[in-house]
Amino acid sequence: MIVVLKPGAPQGVVDALVDQLRGWNLETQTIVGRENVVIGLIGDTSSLCDDRVQELSPFIDRVLRVKKRFKRASREFHPERTVVSVPTAGGTVEIGGEGPLVCMAGPCSVESEAMILETAHRVKAAGARILRGGAYKPRTSPYDFQGHGESALELLAAARTATGLAIVTEVMDTSDLEAIAEVADIVQVGARNMQNYSLLKKVGQQPKPVLLKRAFSATIDEWLLAAEYILAAGNPNVILCERGIRTFDRQYTRNTLDLAAVPVLRSITHLPVIVDPSHGTGLSQFVESCSKAAVAIGADGLMIEVHPDPARALSDGPQCLTPDEFDAAMANLAPIALAVGRPLQTAAPAAARP
Ligand code: PEP
Ligand code: MN
């Protein structure tokens, strides 16, 4: 249930209402919007009569029921779009809302100091605000490269110091979370762990924003319920990442990039949504076109894999752009971003096509 207050409701009224509702053994969450204050009631409100709540104060505008199973993630609960703020040495990066598009870029895995530093400098010069790179890698085969772990975290920290870029990196195991959260500005929960509920609860209990990738076969409801775990555990800063789902055709692309999920999500959730066309297609040649489509359809940002030498990459080489290809993609994306009113920061916005 959601209690929407009239514009200008005094703080004393809001506090008194919250006390009263809590006195009825209800958990509340107060969201202060530009116009209205909204008090969300969490838990079983089925026996509560709407009129009884409405009568609590003349400052109550309306009482609504959220029918969706995800409450905190729903647009009804939080009508204004969430903007996730990530402080960096180069200023705060904001993801979501109506502001500029944010690009996260970097290798699939952190392989060496030289490669992560070179990639970090290049993606920054092209306009990326956030460096991605896996230290702990979820690999389908136990014989594939598993990531350099802790030493890779140190390299990410060095790349952040050298460039001022924010860092996003994946956590697979709750026991690594503390060390990862020390280095990461955004903690990534990968597709394979989207329904690892103990991990979701743990990332929800720490303060760093969480990038939640969609699982291969997750419905949008399942994905938002996974986000709900993080929100319910106390962390309001969740970014959703569409990275392709498993469908019947894997002949020409690794996954099926579900771009329709972007406008669907925008209509039902306030959380920012970014698109990862690298895992979404699995092939570098399709990354730029799918990035353009993602921007055009309303994504708040992109996550793109970039490697200085994709042919020698230890993971996901076929889908990595070279730094030169990334430069070109960013330049070619800029006019589309401008056209949808969400400019993309690039090093050279006026750069011509190569
Ligand atoms: C990744 O970002 O490198 C990754 C493993 O992604 P996903 O969880 O989407 O497969
Ligand atoms: Mn990858």
PDB file of N, CA and C and ligand atoms in Angstrom, residues 108 132 137-138 170 188 190-192 213 243 279 305, ligand 1:
ATOM      1  N   CYS A 108      36.866  -7.965 -20.200  1.00  0.00           N
ATOM      2  CA  CYS A 108      36.064  -8.948 -19.474  1.00  0.00           C
ATOM      3  C   CYS A 108      36.774  -9.238 -18.156  1.00  0.00           C
ATOM      4  N   ARG A 132      35.217  -1.195 -16.265  1.00  0.00           N
ATOM      5  CA  ARG A 132      34.791  -2.521 -15.851  1.00  0.00           C
ATOM      6  C   ARG A 132      35.991  -3.461 -15.957  1.00  0.00           C
ATOM      7  N   LYS A 137      35.936 -14.354 -11.958  1.00  0.00           N
ATOM      8  CA  LYS A 137      35.160 -14.597 -13.170  1.00  0.00           C
ATOM      9  C   LYS A 137      34.280 -15.834 -13.049  1.00  0.00           C
ATOM     10  N   PRO A 138      33.003 -15.708 -13.334  1.00  0.00           N
ATOM     11  CA  PRO A 138      32.128 -16.883 -13.365  1.00  0.00           C
ATOM     12  C   PRO A 138      32.259 -17.555 -14.731  1.00  0.00           C
ATOM     13  N   GLU A 170      32.825  -7.669 -10.476  1.00  0.00           N
ATOM     14  CA  GLU A 170      31.823  -8.655 -10.041  1.00  0.00           C
ATOM     15  C   GLU A 170      32.181  -9.351  -8.732  1.00  0.00           C
ATOM     16  N   GLN A 188      29.153  -5.587  -9.004  1.00  0.00           N
ATOM     17  CA  GLN A 188      28.339  -6.272 -10.019  1.00  0.00           C
ATOM     18  C   GLN A 188      27.910  -7.650  -9.523  1.00  0.00           C
ATOM     19  N   GLY A 190      26.500 -10.873 -11.298  1.00  0.00           N
ATOM     20  CA  GLY A 190      26.404 -11.342 -12.675  1.00  0.00           C
ATOM     21  C   GLY A 190      25.154 -12.173 -12.927  1.00  0.00           C
ATOM     22  N   ALA A 191      24.945 -12.452 -14.219  1.00  0.00           N
ATOM     23  CA  ALA A 191      23.759 -13.188 -14.655  1.00  0.00           C
ATOM     24  C   ALA A 191      23.610 -14.511 -13.891  1.00  0.00           C
ATOM     25  N   ARG A 192      24.723 -15.176 -13.697  1.00  0.00           N
ATOM     26  CA  ARG A 192      24.661 -16.506 -13.068  1.00  0.00           C
ATOM     27  C   ARG A 192      24.287 -16.442 -11.592  1.00  0.00           C
ATOM     28  N   LYS A 213      22.799  -7.838 -13.100  1.00  0.00           N
ATOM     29  CA  LYS A 213      22.591  -8.328 -14.460  1.00  0.00           C
ATOM     30  C   LYS A 213      21.431  -9.317 -14.496  1.00  0.00           C
ATOM     31  N   ARG A 243      21.575  -8.012 -20.464  1.00  0.00           N
ATOM     32  CA  ARG A 243      22.784  -8.534 -21.099  1.00  0.00           C
ATOM     33  C   ARG A 243      22.495  -9.740 -22.003  1.00  0.00           C
ATOM     34  N   HIS A 279      27.956  -8.987 -24.031  1.00  0.00           N
ATOM     35  CA  HIS A 279      27.427 -10.313 -23.709  1.00  0.00           C
ATOM     36  C   HIS A 279      26.114 -10.551 -24.456  1.00  0.00           C
ATOM     37  N   GLU A 305      32.559  -4.299 -23.479  1.00  0.00           N
ATOM     38  CA  GLU A 305      33.875  -4.904 -23.246  1.00  0.00           C
ATOM     39  C   GLU A 305      34.886  -4.402 -24.278  1.00  0.00           C
TER      40      GLU A 305
HETATM   41  C1  PEP B   1      30.789 -10.075 -17.300  1.00  0.00           C
HETATM   42  O1  PEP B   1      30.302  -8.942 -17.168  1.00  0.00           O
HETATM   43  O2  PEP B   1      31.956 -10.276 -17.670  1.00  0.00           O
HETATM   44  C2  PEP B   1      29.919 -11.249 -17.113  1.00  0.00           C
HETATM   45  C3  PEP B   1      30.401 -12.423 -16.739  1.00  0.00           C
HETATM   46  O3  PEP B   1      28.654 -10.956 -17.387  1.00  0.00           O
HETATM   47  P1  PEP B   1      27.319 -11.839 -17.308  1.00  0.00           P
HETATM   48  O4  PEP B   1      27.081 -12.083 -15.848  1.00  0.00           O
HETATM   49  O5  PEP B   1      26.310 -10.949 -17.943  1.00  0.00           O
HETATM   50  O6  PEP B   1      27.570 -13.105 -18.092  1.00  0.00           O
END
